[in-house]
Amino acid sequence: MKLSSFAYFARFGLKTILLRQEKPILGTIILTDKCNLHCRHCSVNNITAVLYPYGQISEEMARLYAMGVRILFFCGGETFLWQDGEKTLRDLVVEAREMGFLIVNVVTNGTFPLDLPEADLILLSLDGDQEKHNAIRGDTYDLILENVRRATADNICFYMAINRINREDVRHVCLLARDTPNVRAVSFNFHTPYPDTRSLALTPEEKAACCGAIAQAMEEGAPVFNLKSAFPYLIHNRFPTPCRQCVVMENGRLSTCGRCIDVPGLCQECGYFFVAEYTLLFQGNWRVVFEMLRTYLKYI
Ligand code: SF4
Ligand code: SF4
């Protein structure tokens, strides 16, 4: 991370903590809900299957930038399916950089060639070992790892949503991240129990076991892009929700925190690690502040 970006985030953090301001810093733009997969835990794919037009996305970027957002995620559906005429995902990432976003990340299911060195991080979903991943995401494990091997940059971060099917595979994904070229880190979430996927949710005891496995793998050198200091809050859902510093834009509609904010009661069972990490950070939890500084400087 550049020193100037670091200084910007430090100023924002201090102002947010000391003045209790609620301005956003992290924004997500949904490019489409179209997806080539039908994962077991997914509640958002192919509802409209529309690829939102370039002009609209460009305006959404400008709107988020004007609000103060400086960390931008492009999300789907499947982001690599997005295109509009000659414009591709790469053009969006480059434009976001030119606009002044300090960190630009892309979320993908990894089934398309990974040639996007312009992104800070490519968050690539890997949900366990071959058997568990394929049980959740269809027969894609081998293809994804082949795409990782052929990637044109080392900006890949595995992204695992832990649920009842794959909870024993946390260690496998941690060590795979450590030992696979082009993979810089791994980041986790617990399954957030949407009404149609409640059966995949973990108990606090199961979450505690997963956090123990992640912590153990960190001791063994696994590059985990999460904060150990947030684990106790995640296990018992004791972090504040929603995250007021995060916004999501989908088809011109702005939501605070996530598009899941409209699902009654869901925030009390939120499994997103970033929500715990950011809300604790901006509450001024100093253990989280120091660990986040260390972690972000290491992986971005
Ligand atoms: S890849 Fe993502 S959007 Fe597509 S079905 Fe799976 S979880 Fe849903
Ligand atoms: S469930 Fe609530 S707190 Fe969690 S990401 Fe969605 S909106 Fe945010």
PDB file of C-alpha atoms and ligand atoms in Angstrom:
ATOM      1  CA  MET A   1       0.000   0.000   0.000  1.00  0.00           C
ATOM      2  CA  LYS A   2       1.297   3.462  -0.851  1.00  0.00           C
ATOM      3  CA  LEU A   3       2.186   5.750   2.059  1.00  0.00           C
ATOM      4  CA  SER A   4      -0.332   8.359   0.842  1.00  0.00           C
ATOM      5  CA  SER A   5      -3.144   5.738   0.889  1.00  0.00           C
ATOM      6  CA  PHE A   6      -2.109   4.609   4.342  1.00  0.00           C
ATOM      7  CA  ALA A   7      -2.203   8.217   5.582  1.00  0.00           C
ATOM      8  CA  TYR A   8      -5.679   8.703   4.072  1.00  0.00           C
ATOM      9  CA  PHE A   9      -7.063   5.591   5.809  1.00  0.00           C
ATOM     10  CA  ALA A  10      -5.398   6.521   9.109  1.00  0.00           C
ATOM     11  CA  ARG A  11      -7.003  10.003   9.008  1.00  0.00           C
ATOM     12  CA  PHE A  12     -10.391   8.512   8.127  1.00  0.00           C
ATOM     13  CA  GLY A  13     -10.129   5.964  10.955  1.00  0.00           C
ATOM     14  CA  LEU A  14      -9.176   8.529  13.556  1.00  0.00           C
ATOM     15  CA  LYS A  15     -11.979  10.897  12.528  1.00  0.00           C
ATOM     16  CA  THR A  16     -14.511   8.046  12.547  1.00  0.00           C
ATOM     17  CA  ILE A  17     -13.445   6.806  15.979  1.00  0.00           C
ATOM     18  CA  LEU A  18     -13.016  10.175  17.668  1.00  0.00           C
ATOM     19  CA  LEU A  19     -15.902  12.096  16.065  1.00  0.00           C
ATOM     20  CA  ARG A  20     -18.190   9.047  15.727  1.00  0.00           C
ATOM     21  CA  GLN A  21     -18.841   9.929  12.096  1.00  0.00           C
ATOM     22  CA  GLU A  22     -20.714   7.443   9.907  1.00  0.00           C
ATOM     23  CA  LYS A  23     -19.300   8.203   6.464  1.00  0.00           C
ATOM     24  CA  PRO A  24     -18.594   5.199   4.215  1.00  0.00           C
ATOM     25  CA  ILE A  25     -15.078   4.123   3.193  1.00  0.00           C
ATOM     26  CA  LEU A  26     -15.783   0.699   1.615  1.00  0.00           C
ATOM     27  CA  GLY A  27     -18.156   0.316  -1.313  1.00  0.00           C
ATOM     28  CA  THR A  28     -19.279  -2.613  -3.444  1.00  0.00           C
ATOM     29  CA  ILE A  29     -20.756  -2.352  -6.911  1.00  0.00           C
ATOM     30  CA  ILE A  30     -22.753  -5.354  -8.125  1.00  0.00           C
ATOM     31  CA  LEU A  31     -22.032  -5.686 -11.852  1.00  0.00           C
ATOM     32  CA  THR A  32     -24.633  -8.388 -12.477  1.00  0.00           C
ATOM     33  CA  ASP A  33     -26.400 -11.244 -10.726  1.00  0.00           C
ATOM     34  CA  LYS A  34     -25.774 -13.429 -13.774  1.00  0.00           C
ATOM     35  CA  CYS A  35     -23.678 -16.448 -12.859  1.00  0.00           C
ATOM     36  CA  ASN A  36     -22.470 -19.631 -14.539  1.00  0.00           C
ATOM     37  CA  LEU A  37     -22.722 -21.539 -11.227  1.00  0.00           C
ATOM     38  CA  HIS A  38     -25.579 -22.471  -8.888  1.00  0.00           C
ATOM     39  CA  CYS A  39     -23.892 -22.872  -5.516  1.00  0.00           C
ATOM     40  CA  ARG A  40     -25.825 -24.627  -2.735  1.00  0.00           C
ATOM     41  CA  HIS A  41     -25.573 -21.700  -0.311  1.00  0.00           C
ATOM     42  CA  CYS A  42     -26.338 -18.917  -2.806  1.00  0.00           C
ATOM     43  CA  SER A  43     -29.505 -16.829  -2.652  1.00  0.00           C
ATOM     44  CA  VAL A  44     -28.595 -14.150  -5.195  1.00  0.00           C
ATOM     45  CA  ASN A  45     -27.648 -15.708  -8.550  1.00  0.00           C
ATOM     46  CA  ASN A  46     -29.576 -15.286 -11.806  1.00  0.00           C
ATOM     47  CA  ILE A  47     -32.607 -13.509 -10.330  1.00  0.00           C
ATOM     48  CA  THR A  48     -32.534 -11.094 -13.302  1.00  0.00           C
ATOM     49  CA  ALA A  49     -29.311 -12.240 -15.083  1.00  0.00           C
ATOM     50  CA  VAL A  50     -28.910  -8.679 -16.394  1.00  0.00           C
ATOM     51  CA  LEU A  51     -25.413  -7.271 -17.045  1.00  0.00           C
ATOM     52  CA  TYR A  52     -25.737  -3.678 -15.856  1.00  0.00           C
ATOM     53  CA  PRO A  53     -24.658  -1.177 -18.542  1.00  0.00           C
ATOM     54  CA  TYR A  54     -21.232   0.458 -18.471  1.00  0.00           C
ATOM     55  CA  GLY A  55     -22.601   4.008 -18.233  1.00  0.00           C
ATOM     56  CA  GLN A  56     -24.621   3.127 -15.147  1.00  0.00           C
ATOM     57  CA  ILE A  57     -21.665   1.454 -13.439  1.00  0.00           C
ATOM     58  CA  SER A  58     -19.399   4.376 -14.231  1.00  0.00           C
ATOM     59  CA  GLU A  59     -21.951   6.748 -12.649  1.00  0.00           C
ATOM     60  CA  GLU A  60     -22.193   4.481  -9.595  1.00  0.00           C
ATOM     61  CA  MET A  61     -18.415   4.607  -9.216  1.00  0.00           C
ATOM     62  CA  ALA A  62     -18.461   8.411  -9.376  1.00  0.00           C
ATOM     63  CA  ARG A  63     -21.305   8.518  -6.826  1.00  0.00           C
ATOM     64  CA  LEU A  64     -19.440   6.282  -4.370  1.00  0.00           C
ATOM     65  CA  TYR A  65     -16.228   8.262  -4.821  1.00  0.00           C
ATOM     66  CA  ALA A  66     -18.064  11.522  -4.113  1.00  0.00           C
ATOM     67  CA  MET A  67     -19.456   9.976  -0.902  1.00  0.00           C
ATOM     68  CA  GLY A  68     -15.892   9.318   0.286  1.00  0.00           C
ATOM     69  CA  VAL A  69     -15.575   5.621  -0.582  1.00  0.00           C
ATOM     70  CA  ARG A  70     -11.942   4.716  -1.333  1.00  0.00           C
ATOM     71  CA  ILE A  71     -11.973   0.896  -1.104  1.00  0.00           C
ATOM     72  CA  LEU A  72     -13.996  -0.496  -4.004  1.00  0.00           C
ATOM     73  CA  PHE A  73     -15.146  -4.064  -4.627  1.00  0.00           C
ATOM     74  CA  PHE A  74     -16.682  -5.310  -7.869  1.00  0.00           C
ATOM     75  CA  CYS A  75     -18.989  -8.201  -7.173  1.00  0.00           C
ATOM     76  CA  GLY A  76     -21.532 -10.493  -8.909  1.00  0.00           C
ATOM     77  CA  GLY A  77     -23.064 -12.876  -9.841  1.00  0.00           C
ATOM     78  CA  GLU A  78     -19.857 -13.674 -11.657  1.00  0.00           C
ATOM     79  CA  THR A  79     -17.823 -10.551 -12.353  1.00  0.00           C
ATOM     80  CA  PHE A  80     -15.819 -12.011 -15.255  1.00  0.00           C
ATOM     81  CA  LEU A  81     -19.081 -12.496 -17.193  1.00  0.00           C
ATOM     82  CA  TRP A  82     -19.563  -8.730 -17.233  1.00  0.00           C
ATOM     83  CA  GLN A  83     -19.022  -6.838 -20.469  1.00  0.00           C
ATOM     84  CA  ASP A  84     -20.691  -4.040 -22.381  1.00  0.00           C
ATOM     85  CA  GLY A  85     -19.629  -3.694 -26.032  1.00  0.00           C
ATOM     86  CA  GLU A  86     -15.839  -3.348 -25.952  1.00  0.00           C
ATOM     87  CA  LYS A  87     -15.784  -2.682 -22.201  1.00  0.00           C
ATOM     88  CA  THR A  88     -14.677  -5.473 -19.893  1.00  0.00           C
ATOM     89  CA  LEU A  89     -14.021  -5.940 -16.195  1.00  0.00           C
ATOM     90  CA  ARG A  90     -10.438  -4.778 -16.737  1.00  0.00           C
ATOM     91  CA  ASP A  91     -11.691  -1.404 -18.046  1.00  0.00           C
ATOM     92  CA  LEU A  92     -13.794  -0.947 -14.898  1.00  0.00           C
ATOM     93  CA  VAL A  93     -10.823  -1.694 -12.626  1.00  0.00           C
ATOM     94  CA  VAL A  94      -8.566   0.700 -14.559  1.00  0.00           C
ATOM     95  CA  GLU A  95     -11.237   3.418 -14.530  1.00  0.00           C
ATOM     96  CA  ALA A  96     -11.758   3.005 -10.782  1.00  0.00           C
ATOM     97  CA  ARG A  97      -8.018   3.496 -10.245  1.00  0.00           C
ATOM     98  CA  GLU A  98      -7.961   6.594 -12.449  1.00  0.00           C
ATOM     99  CA  MET A  99     -10.962   7.978 -10.570  1.00  0.00           C
ATOM    100  CA  GLY A 100      -8.917   7.813  -7.356  1.00  0.00           C
ATOM    101  CA  PHE A 101     -10.049   4.696  -5.501  1.00  0.00           C
ATOM    102  CA  LEU A 102      -7.090   3.594  -3.374  1.00  0.00           C
ATOM    103  CA  ILE A 103      -7.879  -0.127  -3.264  1.00  0.00           C
ATOM    104  CA  VAL A 104      -9.803  -1.910  -6.043  1.00  0.00           C
ATOM    105  CA  ASN A 105     -10.750  -5.578  -5.512  1.00  0.00           C
ATOM    106  CA  VAL A 106     -12.731  -8.069  -7.588  1.00  0.00           C
ATOM    107  CA  VAL A 107     -14.748 -11.049  -6.328  1.00  0.00           C
ATOM    108  CA  THR A 108     -14.977 -14.101  -8.612  1.00  0.00           C
ATOM    109  CA  ASN A 109     -15.844 -17.780  -8.598  1.00  0.00           C
ATOM    110  CA  GLY A 110     -12.524 -18.454 -10.355  1.00  0.00           C
ATOM    111  CA  THR A 111     -13.892 -20.412 -13.309  1.00  0.00           C
ATOM    112  CA  PHE A 112     -12.608 -17.886 -15.878  1.00  0.00           C
ATOM    113  CA  PRO A 113      -8.950 -17.131 -16.740  1.00  0.00           C
ATOM    114  CA  LEU A 114      -7.403 -14.927 -14.054  1.00  0.00           C
ATOM    115  CA  ASP A 115      -5.688 -12.180 -15.996  1.00  0.00           C
ATOM    116  CA  LEU A 116      -6.319  -9.030 -13.984  1.00  0.00           C
ATOM    117  CA  PRO A 117      -3.042  -7.678 -12.570  1.00  0.00           C
ATOM    118  CA  GLU A 118      -4.625  -4.209 -12.286  1.00  0.00           C
ATOM    119  CA  ALA A 119      -6.744  -5.325  -9.285  1.00  0.00           C
ATOM    120  CA  ASP A 120      -5.242  -5.134  -5.811  1.00  0.00           C
ATOM    121  CA  LEU A 121      -6.862  -8.424  -4.859  1.00  0.00           C
ATOM    122  CA  ILE A 122      -8.909 -11.004  -6.712  1.00  0.00           C
ATOM    123  CA  LEU A 123     -11.077 -12.662  -4.053  1.00  0.00           C
ATOM    124  CA  LEU A 124     -11.650 -16.158  -5.386  1.00  0.00           C
ATOM    125  CA  SER A 125     -14.198 -18.486  -3.801  1.00  0.00           C
ATOM    126  CA  LEU A 126     -12.783 -21.824  -2.705  1.00  0.00           C
ATOM    127  CA  ASP A 127     -15.074 -23.706  -0.357  1.00  0.00           C
ATOM    128  CA  GLY A 128     -13.005 -26.620   0.897  1.00  0.00           C
ATOM    129  CA  ASP A 129     -11.132 -29.611  -0.474  1.00  0.00           C
ATOM    130  CA  GLN A 130     -12.089 -31.048  -3.859  1.00  0.00           C
ATOM    131  CA  GLU A 131     -14.977 -33.130  -2.508  1.00  0.00           C
ATOM    132  CA  LYS A 132     -16.601 -30.457  -0.324  1.00  0.00           C
ATOM    133  CA  HIS A 133     -15.985 -27.604  -2.724  1.00  0.00           C
ATOM    134  CA  ASN A 134     -17.561 -29.558  -5.586  1.00  0.00           C
ATOM    135  CA  ALA A 135     -20.495 -30.577  -3.379  1.00  0.00           C
ATOM    136  CA  ILE A 136     -21.211 -26.882  -2.799  1.00  0.00           C
ATOM    137  CA  ARG A 137     -20.130 -25.283  -6.075  1.00  0.00           C
ATOM    138  CA  GLY A 138     -20.415 -28.007  -8.712  1.00  0.00           C
ATOM    139  CA  ASP A 139     -17.468 -29.732 -10.378  1.00  0.00           C
ATOM    140  CA  THR A 140     -15.158 -26.688 -10.484  1.00  0.00           C
ATOM    141  CA  TYR A 141     -12.304 -27.339  -8.035  1.00  0.00           C
ATOM    142  CA  ASP A 142      -9.750 -28.585 -10.578  1.00  0.00           C
ATOM    143  CA  LEU A 143     -10.606 -25.871 -13.097  1.00  0.00           C
ATOM    144  CA  ILE A 144     -10.210 -23.159 -10.455  1.00  0.00           C
ATOM    145  CA  LEU A 145      -6.830 -24.409  -9.285  1.00  0.00           C
ATOM    146  CA  GLU A 146      -5.658 -24.658 -12.889  1.00  0.00           C
ATOM    147  CA  ASN A 147      -6.761 -21.033 -13.435  1.00  0.00           C
ATOM    148  CA  VAL A 148      -4.864 -20.024 -10.273  1.00  0.00           C
ATOM    149  CA  ARG A 149      -1.722 -21.746 -11.558  1.00  0.00           C
ATOM    150  CA  ARG A 150      -2.013 -19.927 -14.898  1.00  0.00           C
ATOM    151  CA  ALA A 151      -2.899 -16.521 -13.379  1.00  0.00           C
ATOM    152  CA  THR A 152      -0.881 -13.565 -14.628  1.00  0.00           C
ATOM    153  CA  ALA A 153      -0.321 -12.011 -11.187  1.00  0.00           C
ATOM    154  CA  ASP A 154       0.022 -13.058  -7.548  1.00  0.00           C
ATOM    155  CA  ASN A 155      -2.948 -10.969  -6.416  1.00  0.00           C
ATOM    156  CA  ILE A 156      -5.282 -13.876  -5.598  1.00  0.00           C
ATOM    157  CA  CYS A 157      -6.921 -14.264  -2.199  1.00  0.00           C
ATOM    158  CA  PHE A 158      -8.959 -17.412  -1.541  1.00  0.00           C
ATOM    159  CA  TYR A 159     -12.382 -16.596  -0.124  1.00  0.00           C
ATOM    160  CA  MET A 160     -14.141 -19.335   1.838  1.00  0.00           C
ATOM    161  CA  ALA A 161     -17.689 -19.237   3.198  1.00  0.00           C
ATOM    162  CA  ILE A 162     -17.690 -21.757   6.052  1.00  0.00           C
ATOM    163  CA  ASN A 163     -20.873 -23.760   6.527  1.00  0.00           C
ATOM    164  CA  ARG A 164     -22.073 -27.134   7.850  1.00  0.00           C
ATOM    165  CA  ILE A 165     -20.804 -28.957   4.766  1.00  0.00           C
ATOM    166  CA  ASN A 166     -17.223 -27.682   4.673  1.00  0.00           C
ATOM    167  CA  ARG A 167     -16.423 -26.667   8.267  1.00  0.00           C
ATOM    168  CA  GLU A 168     -13.793 -29.419   8.599  1.00  0.00           C
ATOM    169  CA  ASP A 169     -11.890 -28.053   5.587  1.00  0.00           C
ATOM    170  CA  VAL A 170     -10.717 -24.736   7.002  1.00  0.00           C
ATOM    171  CA  ARG A 171      -7.202 -26.053   7.563  1.00  0.00           C
ATOM    172  CA  HIS A 172      -7.007 -27.488   4.022  1.00  0.00           C
ATOM    173  CA  VAL A 173      -7.823 -24.104   2.469  1.00  0.00           C
ATOM    174  CA  CYS A 174      -5.406 -22.261   4.808  1.00  0.00           C
ATOM    175  CA  LEU A 175      -2.491 -24.504   3.912  1.00  0.00           C
ATOM    176  CA  LEU A 176      -3.383 -24.511   0.220  1.00  0.00           C
ATOM    177  CA  ALA A 177      -3.235 -20.698   0.313  1.00  0.00           C
ATOM    178  CA  ARG A 178       0.187 -20.904   1.957  1.00  0.00           C
ATOM    179  CA  ASP A 179       1.565 -23.405  -0.543  1.00  0.00           C
ATOM    180  CA  THR A 180       0.041 -22.299  -3.882  1.00  0.00           C
ATOM    181  CA  PRO A 181       1.937 -19.865  -6.121  1.00  0.00           C
ATOM    182  CA  ASN A 182      -0.028 -16.716  -7.086  1.00  0.00           C
ATOM    183  CA  VAL A 183      -2.125 -16.914  -3.889  1.00  0.00           C
ATOM    184  CA  ARG A 184      -1.350 -14.109  -1.494  1.00  0.00           C
ATOM    185  CA  ALA A 185      -3.834 -14.856   1.270  1.00  0.00           C
ATOM    186  CA  VAL A 186      -7.101 -16.467   2.343  1.00  0.00           C
ATOM    187  CA  SER A 187     -10.120 -14.728   3.828  1.00  0.00           C
ATOM    188  CA  PHE A 188     -13.103 -16.333   5.589  1.00  0.00           C
ATOM    189  CA  ASN A 189     -16.772 -15.752   6.281  1.00  0.00           C
ATOM    190  CA  PHE A 190     -19.262 -17.838   8.215  1.00  0.00           C
ATOM    191  CA  HIS A 191     -22.416 -18.723   6.335  1.00  0.00           C
ATOM    192  CA  THR A 192     -25.027 -16.008   6.841  1.00  0.00           C
ATOM    193  CA  PRO A 193     -28.347 -17.852   7.207  1.00  0.00           C
ATOM    194  CA  TYR A 194     -30.691 -16.417   4.596  1.00  0.00           C
ATOM    195  CA  PRO A 195     -34.190 -17.900   5.064  1.00  0.00           C
ATOM    196  CA  ASP A 196     -33.671 -20.448   2.251  1.00  0.00           C
ATOM    197  CA  THR A 197     -30.234 -21.630   3.486  1.00  0.00           C
ATOM    198  CA  ARG A 198     -30.717 -21.746   7.253  1.00  0.00           C
ATOM    199  CA  SER A 199     -29.754 -25.408   7.437  1.00  0.00           C
ATOM    200  CA  LEU A 200     -26.145 -24.532   6.509  1.00  0.00           C
ATOM    201  CA  ALA A 201     -25.597 -22.235   9.511  1.00  0.00           C
ATOM    202  CA  LEU A 202     -23.018 -23.089  12.188  1.00  0.00           C
ATOM    203  CA  THR A 203     -23.532 -23.199  15.952  1.00  0.00           C
ATOM    204  CA  PRO A 204     -21.279 -21.056  18.174  1.00  0.00           C
ATOM    205  CA  GLU A 205     -19.374 -24.228  19.150  1.00  0.00           C
ATOM    206  CA  GLU A 206     -18.744 -25.062  15.495  1.00  0.00           C
ATOM    207  CA  LYS A 207     -17.658 -21.488  14.785  1.00  0.00           C
ATOM    208  CA  ALA A 208     -15.270 -21.642  17.738  1.00  0.00           C
ATOM    209  CA  ALA A 209     -13.715 -24.835  16.350  1.00  0.00           C
ATOM    210  CA  CYS A 210     -13.264 -23.168  12.934  1.00  0.00           C
ATOM    211  CA  CYS A 211     -11.627 -20.098  14.510  1.00  0.00           C
ATOM    212  CA  GLY A 212      -9.317 -22.454  16.432  1.00  0.00           C
ATOM    213  CA  ALA A 213      -8.345 -24.162  13.169  1.00  0.00           C
ATOM    214  CA  ILE A 214      -7.683 -20.807  11.466  1.00  0.00           C
ATOM    215  CA  ALA A 215      -5.566 -19.593  14.412  1.00  0.00           C
ATOM    216  CA  GLN A 216      -3.575 -22.839  14.392  1.00  0.00           C
ATOM    217  CA  ALA A 217      -2.959 -22.547  10.645  1.00  0.00           C
ATOM    218  CA  MET A 218      -1.795 -18.935  11.146  1.00  0.00           C
ATOM    219  CA  GLU A 219       0.807 -20.282  13.585  1.00  0.00           C
ATOM    220  CA  GLU A 220       1.936 -22.599  10.781  1.00  0.00           C
ATOM    221  CA  GLY A 221       2.421 -19.701   8.394  1.00  0.00           C
ATOM    222  CA  ALA A 222      -0.953 -19.610   6.627  1.00  0.00           C
ATOM    223  CA  PRO A 223      -1.499 -16.124   5.169  1.00  0.00           C
ATOM    224  CA  VAL A 224      -4.892 -15.332   6.693  1.00  0.00           C
ATOM    225  CA  PHE A 225      -6.390 -11.972   5.719  1.00  0.00           C
ATOM    226  CA  ASN A 226      -8.622 -11.791   8.809  1.00  0.00           C
ATOM    227  CA  LEU A 227      -8.175 -10.578  12.367  1.00  0.00           C
ATOM    228  CA  LYS A 228      -7.800 -13.043  15.238  1.00  0.00           C
ATOM    229  CA  SER A 229      -8.877 -10.293  17.622  1.00  0.00           C
ATOM    230  CA  ALA A 230     -12.355 -10.317  16.008  1.00  0.00           C
ATOM    231  CA  PHE A 231     -12.882 -14.090  16.413  1.00  0.00           C
ATOM    232  CA  PRO A 232     -14.581 -14.022  19.865  1.00  0.00           C
ATOM    233  CA  TYR A 233     -17.087 -11.456  18.575  1.00  0.00           C
ATOM    234  CA  LEU A 234     -17.775 -13.501  15.427  1.00  0.00           C
ATOM    235  CA  ILE A 235     -18.309 -16.747  17.313  1.00  0.00           C
ATOM    236  CA  HIS A 236     -21.084 -15.283  19.445  1.00  0.00           C
ATOM    237  CA  ASN A 237     -22.314 -12.566  17.024  1.00  0.00           C
ATOM    238  CA  ARG A 238     -21.373  -9.908  19.547  1.00  0.00           C
ATOM    239  CA  PHE A 239     -20.277  -7.271  17.044  1.00  0.00           C
ATOM    240  CA  PRO A 240     -22.384  -4.250  16.140  1.00  0.00           C
ATOM    241  CA  THR A 241     -24.353  -4.427  12.893  1.00  0.00           C
ATOM    242  CA  PRO A 242     -24.827  -3.134  10.282  1.00  0.00           C
ATOM    243  CA  CYS A 243     -21.507  -1.587   9.223  1.00  0.00           C
ATOM    244  CA  ARG A 244     -22.178   2.128   8.611  1.00  0.00           C
ATOM    245  CA  GLN A 245     -18.832   2.560   6.851  1.00  0.00           C
ATOM    246  CA  CYS A 246     -19.769   0.031   4.133  1.00  0.00           C
ATOM    247  CA  VAL A 247     -22.228   0.519   1.283  1.00  0.00           C
ATOM    248  CA  VAL A 248     -23.446  -1.561  -1.631  1.00  0.00           C
ATOM    249  CA  MET A 249     -24.710  -0.279  -4.954  1.00  0.00           C
ATOM    250  CA  GLU A 250     -26.855  -2.492  -7.151  1.00  0.00           C
ATOM    251  CA  ASN A 251     -28.646  -1.227 -10.220  1.00  0.00           C
ATOM    252  CA  GLY A 252     -28.704   2.358  -8.898  1.00  0.00           C
ATOM    253  CA  ARG A 253     -29.915   1.384  -5.437  1.00  0.00           C
ATOM    254  CA  LEU A 254     -27.677   2.154  -2.477  1.00  0.00           C
ATOM    255  CA  SER A 255     -27.809   0.002   0.680  1.00  0.00           C
ATOM    256  CA  THR A 256     -25.894   0.391   3.910  1.00  0.00           C
ATOM    257  CA  CYS A 257     -23.571  -2.549   4.647  1.00  0.00           C
ATOM    258  CA  GLY A 258     -25.026  -5.286   2.396  1.00  0.00           C
ATOM    259  CA  ARG A 259     -28.004  -5.923   0.139  1.00  0.00           C
ATOM    260  CA  CYS A 260     -28.989  -8.435   2.846  1.00  0.00           C
ATOM    261  CA  ILE A 261     -29.927  -5.529   5.119  1.00  0.00           C
ATOM    262  CA  ASP A 262     -33.565  -5.889   4.058  1.00  0.00           C
ATOM    263  CA  VAL A 263     -33.866  -9.474   5.334  1.00  0.00           C
ATOM    264  CA  PRO A 264     -35.540  -9.210   8.760  1.00  0.00           C
ATOM    265  CA  GLY A 265     -33.325 -10.377  11.631  1.00  0.00           C
ATOM    266  CA  LEU A 266     -30.405 -11.416   9.424  1.00  0.00           C
ATOM    267  CA  CYS A 267     -27.923  -8.855  10.766  1.00  0.00           C
ATOM    268  CA  GLN A 268     -28.081 -10.451  14.243  1.00  0.00           C
ATOM    269  CA  GLU A 269     -26.778 -13.665  12.643  1.00  0.00           C
ATOM    270  CA  CYS A 270     -24.325 -12.033  10.225  1.00  0.00           C
ATOM    271  CA  GLY A 271     -21.347 -14.203   9.338  1.00  0.00           C
ATOM    272  CA  TYR A 272     -19.342 -11.667   7.350  1.00  0.00           C
ATOM    273  CA  PHE A 273     -15.920 -11.274   8.925  1.00  0.00           C
ATOM    274  CA  PHE A 274     -15.443  -7.841   7.325  1.00  0.00           C
ATOM    275  CA  VAL A 275     -18.520  -6.510   9.161  1.00  0.00           C
ATOM    276  CA  ALA A 276     -17.138  -7.605  12.535  1.00  0.00           C
ATOM    277  CA  GLU A 277     -13.668  -6.324  11.675  1.00  0.00           C
ATOM    278  CA  TYR A 278     -14.791  -2.923  10.421  1.00  0.00           C
ATOM    279  CA  THR A 279     -17.409  -2.227  13.086  1.00  0.00           C
ATOM    280  CA  LEU A 280     -14.997  -3.172  15.880  1.00  0.00           C
ATOM    281  CA  LEU A 281     -12.281  -1.083  14.246  1.00  0.00           C
ATOM    282  CA  PHE A 282     -14.470   1.993  14.020  1.00  0.00           C
ATOM    283  CA  GLN A 283     -15.714   1.499  17.564  1.00  0.00           C
ATOM    284  CA  GLY A 284     -12.091   2.054  18.553  1.00  0.00           C
ATOM    285  CA  ASN A 285     -11.244  -1.502  19.633  1.00  0.00           C
ATOM    286  CA  TRP A 286      -7.469  -1.008  19.809  1.00  0.00           C
ATOM    287  CA  ARG A 287      -6.534  -4.683  19.437  1.00  0.00           C
ATOM    288  CA  VAL A 288      -8.488  -4.740  16.188  1.00  0.00           C
ATOM    289  CA  VAL A 289      -6.949  -1.418  15.081  1.00  0.00           C
ATOM    290  CA  PHE A 290      -3.370  -2.670  15.512  1.00  0.00           C
ATOM    291  CA  GLU A 291      -4.033  -6.068  13.973  1.00  0.00           C
ATOM    292  CA  MET A 292      -5.780  -4.504  10.990  1.00  0.00           C
ATOM    293  CA  LEU A 293      -2.844  -2.167  10.357  1.00  0.00           C
ATOM    294  CA  ARG A 294      -0.459  -5.108  10.413  1.00  0.00           C
ATOM    295  CA  THR A 295      -2.677  -7.288   8.224  1.00  0.00           C
ATOM    296  CA  TYR A 296      -3.503  -4.688   5.552  1.00  0.00           C
ATOM    297  CA  LEU A 297       0.120  -3.573   5.251  1.00  0.00           C
ATOM    298  CA  LYS A 298       1.140  -7.204   4.779  1.00  0.00           C
ATOM    299  CA  TYR A 299      -1.364  -8.286   2.115  1.00  0.00           C
ATOM    300  CA  ILE A 300      -2.264  -5.176   0.087  1.00  0.00           C
TER     301      ILE A 300
HETATM  302  S1  SF4 B   1     -20.495 -18.149  -7.813  1.00  0.00           S
HETATM  303 FE1  SF4 B   1     -21.284 -16.652  -6.356  1.00  0.00          FE
HETATM  304  S2  SF4 B   1     -23.072 -15.706  -7.367  1.00  0.00           S
HETATM  305 FE2  SF4 B   1     -22.562 -17.596  -8.495  1.00  0.00          FE
HETATM  306  S3  SF4 B   1     -23.931 -19.123  -7.621  1.00  0.00           S
HETATM  307 FE3  SF4 B   1     -21.954 -19.254  -6.529  1.00  0.00          FE
HETATM  308  S4  SF4 B   1     -22.167 -17.904  -4.722  1.00  0.00           S
HETATM  309 FE4  SF4 B   1     -23.840 -17.424  -6.170  1.00  0.00          FE
HETATM  310  S1  SF4 B   2     -26.396  -9.427   7.290  1.00  0.00           S
HETATM  311 FE1  SF4 B   2     -26.575  -7.280   7.941  1.00  0.00          FE
HETATM  312  S2  SF4 B   2     -24.633  -6.864   8.961  1.00  0.00           S
HETATM  313 FE2  SF4 B   2     -24.332  -8.713   7.709  1.00  0.00          FE
HETATM  314  S3  SF4 B   2     -23.546  -7.999   5.740  1.00  0.00           S
HETATM  315 FE3  SF4 B   2     -25.791  -8.159   5.571  1.00  0.00          FE
HETATM  316  S4  SF4 B   2     -26.494  -6.071   6.060  1.00  0.00           S
HETATM  317 FE4  SF4 B   2     -24.408  -6.234   6.838  1.00  0.00          FE
END
